[in-house]
PDB file of C-alpha atoms and ligand atoms in Angstrom:
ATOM      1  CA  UNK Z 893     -52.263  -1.183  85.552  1.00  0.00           C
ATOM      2  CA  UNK Z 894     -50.928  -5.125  85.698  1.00  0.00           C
ATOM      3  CA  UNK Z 895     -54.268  -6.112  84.404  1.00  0.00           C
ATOM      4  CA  UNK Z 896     -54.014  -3.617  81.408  1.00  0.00           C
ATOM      5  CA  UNK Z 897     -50.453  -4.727  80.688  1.00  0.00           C
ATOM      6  CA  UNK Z 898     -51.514  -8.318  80.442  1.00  0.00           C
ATOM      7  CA  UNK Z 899     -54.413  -7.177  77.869  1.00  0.00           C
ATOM      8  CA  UNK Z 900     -52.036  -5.496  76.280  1.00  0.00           C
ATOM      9  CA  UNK Z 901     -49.509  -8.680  75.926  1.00  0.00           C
ATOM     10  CA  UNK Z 902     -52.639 -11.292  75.377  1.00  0.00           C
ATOM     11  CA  UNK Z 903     -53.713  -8.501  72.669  1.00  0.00           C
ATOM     12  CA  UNK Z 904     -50.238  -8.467  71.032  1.00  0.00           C
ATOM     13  CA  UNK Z 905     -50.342 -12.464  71.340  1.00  0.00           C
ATOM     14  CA  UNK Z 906     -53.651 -12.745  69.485  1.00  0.00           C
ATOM     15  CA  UNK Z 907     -52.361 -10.198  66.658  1.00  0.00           C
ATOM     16  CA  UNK Z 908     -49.219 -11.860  66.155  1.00  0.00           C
ATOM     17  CA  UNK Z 909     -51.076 -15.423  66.187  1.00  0.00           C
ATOM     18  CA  UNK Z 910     -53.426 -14.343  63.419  1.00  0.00           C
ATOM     19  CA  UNK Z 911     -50.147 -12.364  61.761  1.00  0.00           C
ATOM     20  CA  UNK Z 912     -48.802 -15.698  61.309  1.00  0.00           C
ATOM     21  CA  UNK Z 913     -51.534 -17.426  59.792  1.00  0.00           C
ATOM     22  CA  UNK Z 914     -52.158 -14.997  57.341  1.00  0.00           C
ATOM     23  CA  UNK Z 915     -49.045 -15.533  55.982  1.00  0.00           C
ATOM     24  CA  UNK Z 916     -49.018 -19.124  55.691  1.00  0.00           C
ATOM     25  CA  UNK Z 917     -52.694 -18.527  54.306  1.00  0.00           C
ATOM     26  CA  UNK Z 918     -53.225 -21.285  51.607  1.00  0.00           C
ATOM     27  CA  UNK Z 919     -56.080 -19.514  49.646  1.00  0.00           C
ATOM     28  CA  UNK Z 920     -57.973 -16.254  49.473  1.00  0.00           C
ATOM     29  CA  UNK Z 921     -60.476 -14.837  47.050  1.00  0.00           C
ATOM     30  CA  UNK Z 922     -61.394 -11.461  46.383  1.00  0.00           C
ATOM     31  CA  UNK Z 923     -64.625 -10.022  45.275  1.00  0.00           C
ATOM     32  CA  UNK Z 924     -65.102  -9.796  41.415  1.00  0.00           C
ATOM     33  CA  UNK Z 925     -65.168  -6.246  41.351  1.00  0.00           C
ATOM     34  CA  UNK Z 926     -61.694  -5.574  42.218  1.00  0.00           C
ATOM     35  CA  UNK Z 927     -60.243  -8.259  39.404  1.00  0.00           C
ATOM     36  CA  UNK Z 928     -62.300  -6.881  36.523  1.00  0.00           C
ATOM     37  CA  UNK Z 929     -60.466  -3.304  36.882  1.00  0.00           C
ATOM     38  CA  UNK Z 930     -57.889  -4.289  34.948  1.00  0.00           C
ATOM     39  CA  UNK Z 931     -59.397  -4.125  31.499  1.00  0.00           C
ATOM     40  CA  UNK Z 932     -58.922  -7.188  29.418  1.00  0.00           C
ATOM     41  CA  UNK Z 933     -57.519  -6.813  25.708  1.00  0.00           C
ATOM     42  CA  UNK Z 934     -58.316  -8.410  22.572  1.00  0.00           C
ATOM     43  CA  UNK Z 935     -54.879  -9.214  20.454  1.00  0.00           C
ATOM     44  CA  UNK Z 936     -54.459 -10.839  17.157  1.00  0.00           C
ATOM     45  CA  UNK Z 937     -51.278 -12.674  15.946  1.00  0.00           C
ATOM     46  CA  UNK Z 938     -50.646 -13.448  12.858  1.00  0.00           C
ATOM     47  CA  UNK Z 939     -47.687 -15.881  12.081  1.00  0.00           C
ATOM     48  CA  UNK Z 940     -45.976 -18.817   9.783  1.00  0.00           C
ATOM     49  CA  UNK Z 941     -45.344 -22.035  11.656  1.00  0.00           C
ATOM     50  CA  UNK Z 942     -42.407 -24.394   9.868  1.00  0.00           C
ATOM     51  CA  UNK Z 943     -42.933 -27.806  10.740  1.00  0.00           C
ATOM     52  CA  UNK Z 944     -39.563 -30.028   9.129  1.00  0.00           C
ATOM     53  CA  UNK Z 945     -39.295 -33.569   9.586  1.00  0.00           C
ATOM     54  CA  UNK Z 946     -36.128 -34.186   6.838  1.00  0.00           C
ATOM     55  CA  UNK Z 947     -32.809 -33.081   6.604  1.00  0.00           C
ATOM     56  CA  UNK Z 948     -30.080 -32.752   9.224  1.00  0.00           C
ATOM     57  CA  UNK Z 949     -31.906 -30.587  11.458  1.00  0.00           C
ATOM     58  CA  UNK Z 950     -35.267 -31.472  11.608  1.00  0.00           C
ATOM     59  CA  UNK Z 951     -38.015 -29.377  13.647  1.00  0.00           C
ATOM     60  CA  UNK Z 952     -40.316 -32.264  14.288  1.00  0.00           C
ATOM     61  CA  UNK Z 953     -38.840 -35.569  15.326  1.00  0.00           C
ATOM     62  CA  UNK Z 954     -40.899 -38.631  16.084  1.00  0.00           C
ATOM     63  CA  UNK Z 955     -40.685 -39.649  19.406  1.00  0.00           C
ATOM     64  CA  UNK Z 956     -43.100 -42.706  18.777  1.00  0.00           C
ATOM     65  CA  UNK Z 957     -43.374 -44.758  15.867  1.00  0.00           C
ATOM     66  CA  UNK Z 958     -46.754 -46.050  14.997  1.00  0.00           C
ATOM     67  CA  UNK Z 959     -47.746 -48.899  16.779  1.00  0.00           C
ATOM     68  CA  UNK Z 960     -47.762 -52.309  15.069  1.00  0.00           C
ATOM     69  CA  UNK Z 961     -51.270 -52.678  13.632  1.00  0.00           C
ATOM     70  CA  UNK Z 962     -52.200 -49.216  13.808  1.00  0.00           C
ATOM     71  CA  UNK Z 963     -54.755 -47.713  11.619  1.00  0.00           C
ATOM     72  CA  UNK Z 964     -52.974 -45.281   9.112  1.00  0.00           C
ATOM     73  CA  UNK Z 965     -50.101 -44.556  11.621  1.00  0.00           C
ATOM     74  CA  UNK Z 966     -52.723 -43.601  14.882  1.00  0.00           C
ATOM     75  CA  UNK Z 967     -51.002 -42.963  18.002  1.00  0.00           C
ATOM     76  CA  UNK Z 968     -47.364 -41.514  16.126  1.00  0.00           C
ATOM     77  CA  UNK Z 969     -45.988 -38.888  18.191  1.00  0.00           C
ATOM     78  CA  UNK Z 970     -44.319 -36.172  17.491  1.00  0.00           C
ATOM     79  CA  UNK Z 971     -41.901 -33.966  19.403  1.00  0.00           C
ATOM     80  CA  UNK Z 972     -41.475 -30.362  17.791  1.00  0.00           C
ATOM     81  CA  UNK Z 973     -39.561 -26.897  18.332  1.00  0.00           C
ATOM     82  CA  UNK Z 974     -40.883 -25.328  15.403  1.00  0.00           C
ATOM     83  CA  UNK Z 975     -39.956 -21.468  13.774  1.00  0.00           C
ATOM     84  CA  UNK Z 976     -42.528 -19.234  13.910  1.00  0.00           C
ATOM     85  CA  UNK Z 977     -42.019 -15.941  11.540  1.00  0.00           C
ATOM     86  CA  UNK Z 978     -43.216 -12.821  10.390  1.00  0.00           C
ATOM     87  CA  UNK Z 979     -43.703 -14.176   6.385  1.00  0.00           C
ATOM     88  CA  UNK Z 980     -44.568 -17.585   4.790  1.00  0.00           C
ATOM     89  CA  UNK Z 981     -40.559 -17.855   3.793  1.00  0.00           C
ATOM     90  CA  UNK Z 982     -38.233 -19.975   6.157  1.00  0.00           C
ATOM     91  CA  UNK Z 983     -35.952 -17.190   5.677  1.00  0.00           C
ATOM     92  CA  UNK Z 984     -38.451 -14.371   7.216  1.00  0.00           C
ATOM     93  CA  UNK Z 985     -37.961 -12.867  10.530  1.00  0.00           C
ATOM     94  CA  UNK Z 986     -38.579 -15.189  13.252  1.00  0.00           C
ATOM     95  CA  UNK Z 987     -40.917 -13.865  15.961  1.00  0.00           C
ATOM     96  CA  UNK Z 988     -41.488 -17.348  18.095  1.00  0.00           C
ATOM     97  CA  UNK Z 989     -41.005 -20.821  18.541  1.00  0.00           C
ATOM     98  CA  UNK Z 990     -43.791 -23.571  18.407  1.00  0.00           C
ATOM     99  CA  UNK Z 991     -42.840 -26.388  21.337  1.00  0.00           C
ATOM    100  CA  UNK Z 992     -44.628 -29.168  22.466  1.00  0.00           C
ATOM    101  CA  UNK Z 993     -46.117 -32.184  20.959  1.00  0.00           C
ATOM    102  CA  UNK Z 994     -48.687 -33.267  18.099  1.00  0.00           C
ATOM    103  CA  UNK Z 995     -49.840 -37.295  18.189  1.00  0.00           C
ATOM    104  CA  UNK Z 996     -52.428 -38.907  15.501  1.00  0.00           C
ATOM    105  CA  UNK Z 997     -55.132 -39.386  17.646  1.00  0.00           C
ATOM    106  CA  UNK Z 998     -57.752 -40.619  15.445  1.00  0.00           C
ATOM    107  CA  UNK Z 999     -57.996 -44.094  13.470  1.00  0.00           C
ATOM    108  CA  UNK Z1000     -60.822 -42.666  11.320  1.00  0.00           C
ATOM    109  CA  UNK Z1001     -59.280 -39.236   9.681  1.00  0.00           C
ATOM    110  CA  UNK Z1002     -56.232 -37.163  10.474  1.00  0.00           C
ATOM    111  CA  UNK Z1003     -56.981 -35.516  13.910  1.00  0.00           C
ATOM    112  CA  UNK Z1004     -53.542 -34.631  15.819  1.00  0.00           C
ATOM    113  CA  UNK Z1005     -53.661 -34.083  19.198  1.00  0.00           C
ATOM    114  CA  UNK Z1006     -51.873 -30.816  20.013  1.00  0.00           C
ATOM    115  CA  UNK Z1007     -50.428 -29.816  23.014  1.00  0.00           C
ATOM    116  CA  UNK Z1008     -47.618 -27.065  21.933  1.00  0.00           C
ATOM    117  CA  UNK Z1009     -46.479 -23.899  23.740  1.00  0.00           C
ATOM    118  CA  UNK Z1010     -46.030 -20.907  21.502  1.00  0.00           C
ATOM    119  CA  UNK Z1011     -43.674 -18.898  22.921  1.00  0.00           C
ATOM    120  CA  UNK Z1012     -42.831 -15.078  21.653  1.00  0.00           C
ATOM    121  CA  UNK Z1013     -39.634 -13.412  20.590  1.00  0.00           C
ATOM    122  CA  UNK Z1014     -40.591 -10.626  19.085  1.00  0.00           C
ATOM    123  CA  UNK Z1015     -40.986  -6.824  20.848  1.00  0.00           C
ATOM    124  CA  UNK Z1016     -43.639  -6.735  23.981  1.00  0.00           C
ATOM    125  CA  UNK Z1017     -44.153 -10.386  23.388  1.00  0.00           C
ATOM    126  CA  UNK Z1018     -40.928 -11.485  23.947  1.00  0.00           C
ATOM    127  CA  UNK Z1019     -40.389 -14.379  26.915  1.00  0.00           C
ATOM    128  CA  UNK Z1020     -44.323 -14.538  27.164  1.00  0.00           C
ATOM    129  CA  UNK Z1021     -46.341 -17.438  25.807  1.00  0.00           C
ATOM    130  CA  UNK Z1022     -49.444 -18.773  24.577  1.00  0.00           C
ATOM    131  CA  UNK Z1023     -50.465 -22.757  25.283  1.00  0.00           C
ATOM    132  CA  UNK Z1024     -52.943 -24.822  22.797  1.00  0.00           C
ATOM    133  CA  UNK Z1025     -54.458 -27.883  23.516  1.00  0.00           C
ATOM    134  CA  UNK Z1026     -56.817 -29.455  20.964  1.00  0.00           C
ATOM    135  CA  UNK Z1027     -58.193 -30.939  17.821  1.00  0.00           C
ATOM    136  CA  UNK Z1028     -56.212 -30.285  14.706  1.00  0.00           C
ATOM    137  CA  UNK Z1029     -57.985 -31.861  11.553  1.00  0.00           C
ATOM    138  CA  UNK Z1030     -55.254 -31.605   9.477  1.00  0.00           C
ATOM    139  CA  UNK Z1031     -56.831 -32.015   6.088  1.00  0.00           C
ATOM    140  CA  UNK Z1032     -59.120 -29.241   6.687  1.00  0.00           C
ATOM    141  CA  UNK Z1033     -58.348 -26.147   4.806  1.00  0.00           C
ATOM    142  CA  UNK Z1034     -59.023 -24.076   8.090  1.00  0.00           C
ATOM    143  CA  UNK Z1035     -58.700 -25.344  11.495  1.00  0.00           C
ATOM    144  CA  UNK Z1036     -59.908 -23.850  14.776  1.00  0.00           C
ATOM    145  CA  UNK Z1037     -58.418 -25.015  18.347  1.00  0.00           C
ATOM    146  CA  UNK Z1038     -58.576 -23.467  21.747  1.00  0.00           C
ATOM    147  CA  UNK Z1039     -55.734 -21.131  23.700  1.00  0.00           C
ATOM    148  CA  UNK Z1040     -56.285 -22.753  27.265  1.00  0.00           C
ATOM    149  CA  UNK Z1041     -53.581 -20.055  28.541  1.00  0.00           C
ATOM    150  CA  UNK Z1042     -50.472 -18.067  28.725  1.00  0.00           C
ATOM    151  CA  UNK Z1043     -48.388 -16.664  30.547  1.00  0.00           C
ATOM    152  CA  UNK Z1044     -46.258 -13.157  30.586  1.00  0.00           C
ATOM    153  CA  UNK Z1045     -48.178 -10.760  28.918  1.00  0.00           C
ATOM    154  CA  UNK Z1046     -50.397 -13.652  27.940  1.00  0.00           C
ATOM    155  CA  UNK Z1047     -51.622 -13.908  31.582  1.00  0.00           C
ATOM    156  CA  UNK Z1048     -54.894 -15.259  32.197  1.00  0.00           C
ATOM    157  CA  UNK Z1049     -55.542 -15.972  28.127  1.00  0.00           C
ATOM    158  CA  UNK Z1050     -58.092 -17.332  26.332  1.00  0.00           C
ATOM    159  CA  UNK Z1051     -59.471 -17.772  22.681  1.00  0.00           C
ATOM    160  CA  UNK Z1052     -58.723 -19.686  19.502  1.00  0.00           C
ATOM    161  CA  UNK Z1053     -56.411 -19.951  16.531  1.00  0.00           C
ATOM    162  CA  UNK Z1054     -57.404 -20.414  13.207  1.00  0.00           C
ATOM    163  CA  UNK Z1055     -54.260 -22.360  10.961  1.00  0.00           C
ATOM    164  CA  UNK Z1056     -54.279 -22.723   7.911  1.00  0.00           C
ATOM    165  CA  UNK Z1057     -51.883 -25.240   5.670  1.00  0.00           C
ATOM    166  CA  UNK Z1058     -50.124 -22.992   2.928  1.00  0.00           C
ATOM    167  CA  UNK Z1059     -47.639 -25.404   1.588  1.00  0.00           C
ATOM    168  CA  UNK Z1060     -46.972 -28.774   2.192  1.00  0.00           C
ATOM    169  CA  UNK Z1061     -44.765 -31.246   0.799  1.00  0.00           C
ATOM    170  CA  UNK Z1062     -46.283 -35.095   0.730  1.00  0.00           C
ATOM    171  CA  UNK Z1063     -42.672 -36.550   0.218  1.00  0.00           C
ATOM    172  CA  UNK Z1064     -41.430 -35.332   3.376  1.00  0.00           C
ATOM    173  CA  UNK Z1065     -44.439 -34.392   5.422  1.00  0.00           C
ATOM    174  CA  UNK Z1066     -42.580 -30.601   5.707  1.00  0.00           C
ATOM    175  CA  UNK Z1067     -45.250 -27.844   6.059  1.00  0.00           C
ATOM    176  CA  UNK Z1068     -45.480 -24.116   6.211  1.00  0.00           C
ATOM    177  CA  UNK Z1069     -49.109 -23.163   8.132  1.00  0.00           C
ATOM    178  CA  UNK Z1070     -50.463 -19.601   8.517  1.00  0.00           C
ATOM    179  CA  UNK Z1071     -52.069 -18.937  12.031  1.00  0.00           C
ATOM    180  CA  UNK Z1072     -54.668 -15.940  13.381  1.00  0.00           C
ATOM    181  CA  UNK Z1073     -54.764 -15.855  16.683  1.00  0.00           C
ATOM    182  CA  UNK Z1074     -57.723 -14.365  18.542  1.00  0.00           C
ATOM    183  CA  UNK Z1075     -56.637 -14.209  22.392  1.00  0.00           C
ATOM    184  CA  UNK Z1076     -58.317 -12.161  25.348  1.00  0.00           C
ATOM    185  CA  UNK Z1077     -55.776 -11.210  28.291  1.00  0.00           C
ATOM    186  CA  UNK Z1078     -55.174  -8.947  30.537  1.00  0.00           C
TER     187      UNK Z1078
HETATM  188  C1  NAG Q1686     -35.774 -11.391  24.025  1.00  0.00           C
HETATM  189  O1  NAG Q1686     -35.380 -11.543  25.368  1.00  0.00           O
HETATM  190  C2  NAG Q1686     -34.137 -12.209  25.521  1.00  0.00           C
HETATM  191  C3  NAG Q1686     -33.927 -12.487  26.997  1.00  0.00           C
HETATM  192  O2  NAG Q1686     -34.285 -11.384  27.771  1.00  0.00           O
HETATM  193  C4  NAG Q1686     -33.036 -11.373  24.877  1.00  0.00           C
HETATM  194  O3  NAG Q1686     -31.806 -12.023  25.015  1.00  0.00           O
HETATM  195  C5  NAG Q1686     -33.361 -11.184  23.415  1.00  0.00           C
HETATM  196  O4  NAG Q1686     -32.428 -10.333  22.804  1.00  0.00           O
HETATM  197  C6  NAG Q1686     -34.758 -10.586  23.241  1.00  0.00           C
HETATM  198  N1  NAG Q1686     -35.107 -10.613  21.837  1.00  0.00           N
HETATM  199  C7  NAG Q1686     -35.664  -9.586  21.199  1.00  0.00           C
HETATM  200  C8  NAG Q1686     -35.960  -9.787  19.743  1.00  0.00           C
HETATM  201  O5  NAG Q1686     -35.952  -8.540  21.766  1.00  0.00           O
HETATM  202  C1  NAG Q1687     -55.803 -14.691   8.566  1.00  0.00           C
HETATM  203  O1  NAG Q1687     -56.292 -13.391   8.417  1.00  0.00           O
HETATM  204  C2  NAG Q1687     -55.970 -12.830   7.130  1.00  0.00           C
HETATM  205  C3  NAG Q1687     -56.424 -11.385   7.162  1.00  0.00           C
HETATM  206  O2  NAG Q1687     -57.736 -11.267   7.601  1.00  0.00           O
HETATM  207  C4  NAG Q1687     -56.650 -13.648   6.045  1.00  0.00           C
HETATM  208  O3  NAG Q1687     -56.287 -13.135   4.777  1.00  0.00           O
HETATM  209  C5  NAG Q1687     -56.180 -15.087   6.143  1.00  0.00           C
HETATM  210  O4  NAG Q1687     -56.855 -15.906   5.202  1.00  0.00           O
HETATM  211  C6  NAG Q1687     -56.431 -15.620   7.545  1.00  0.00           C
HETATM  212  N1  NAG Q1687     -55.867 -16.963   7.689  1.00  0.00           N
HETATM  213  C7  NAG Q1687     -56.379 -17.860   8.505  1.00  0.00           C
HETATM  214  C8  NAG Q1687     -55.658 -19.168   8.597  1.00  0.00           C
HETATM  215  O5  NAG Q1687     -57.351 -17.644   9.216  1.00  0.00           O
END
């Protein structure tokens, strides 16, 4: 009887031993067939970004000038909180805000670095976000760069936006751009 009590208590001990280090368990993985249940979905967005550098409430400040001897203002930086809407008009129904950062990082064309979060306001989307981080050839008429993630319903995203630049004033560098977005989530 003693000895089966003490199996019992070095029995409990073991359990509660491994108990214990299964919760401070630093990583597990499961087998692929249990995280492709979930079926992934295919959305498309389609938005106006408002990038405004004049007036008293600009949408894209500088945050650093252009370097003395840069080449054609490389390595300016730019910080933004940009309006995404519904419609090409500033006045259309905002569904999102554009935040993050776009430097020139080329000394041979226009290629901004991007690195903006695109976060959602509008219906199932709201308080979720997308992130982009690429090349943005700016003087192309259509440019493609990568969706590295997201988060909310965004979870686990991938895929690409296409932008495109539908007006643009050259005195004051303001632009409206349309963007598709192509992104596969679960
Ligand atoms: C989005 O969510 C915020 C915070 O939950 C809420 O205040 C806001 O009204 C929502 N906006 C829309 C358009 O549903
Ligand atoms: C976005 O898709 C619409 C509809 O297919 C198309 O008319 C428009 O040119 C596209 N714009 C871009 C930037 O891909």
């Amino acid at each position: 009887m003693a000895s089966v009590l003490i199996f019992f208590s070095f029995y409990l001990m073991l359990f509660s031993t491994s108990f214990t280090t299964i919760n401070g368990v630093f990583s597990d993985q499961s087998p692929m067939e249990i995280s492709i249940k979930r079926m992934e979905k295919l959305t498309h967005l389609h938005f106006y970004f408002h990038d405004i550098l004049d007036g008293t409430n600009p949408s894209a400040i500088r945050i650093v000038g252009p370097p003395k001897k840069s080449v054609s203002g490389f390595g300016s930086t730019f910080m933004i909180d940009d309006p995404l809407t519904e419609g090409p008009e500033a006045s259309s129904k905002l569904v999102g805000r554009a935040q993050g950062m776009y430097a020139l990082a080329s000394q041979h064309d226009l290629g901004l670095l991007m690195v903006i979060n695109y976060a959602f306001l509008e219906g199932m989307y709201n308080g979720s976000a997308l992130s982009i981080l690429g090349r943005n050839p700016a003087l192309d008429t259509v440019r493609e760069m990568p969706i590295v993630g997201g988060s909310g319903v965004f979870r686990y995203a991938r895929g690409y936006a296409l932008a495109k630049t539908v007006w643009f004033s050259p005195k004051s560098g303001n632009a409206v751009v349309e963007y598709n977005v192509s992104v596969l989530h679960f």
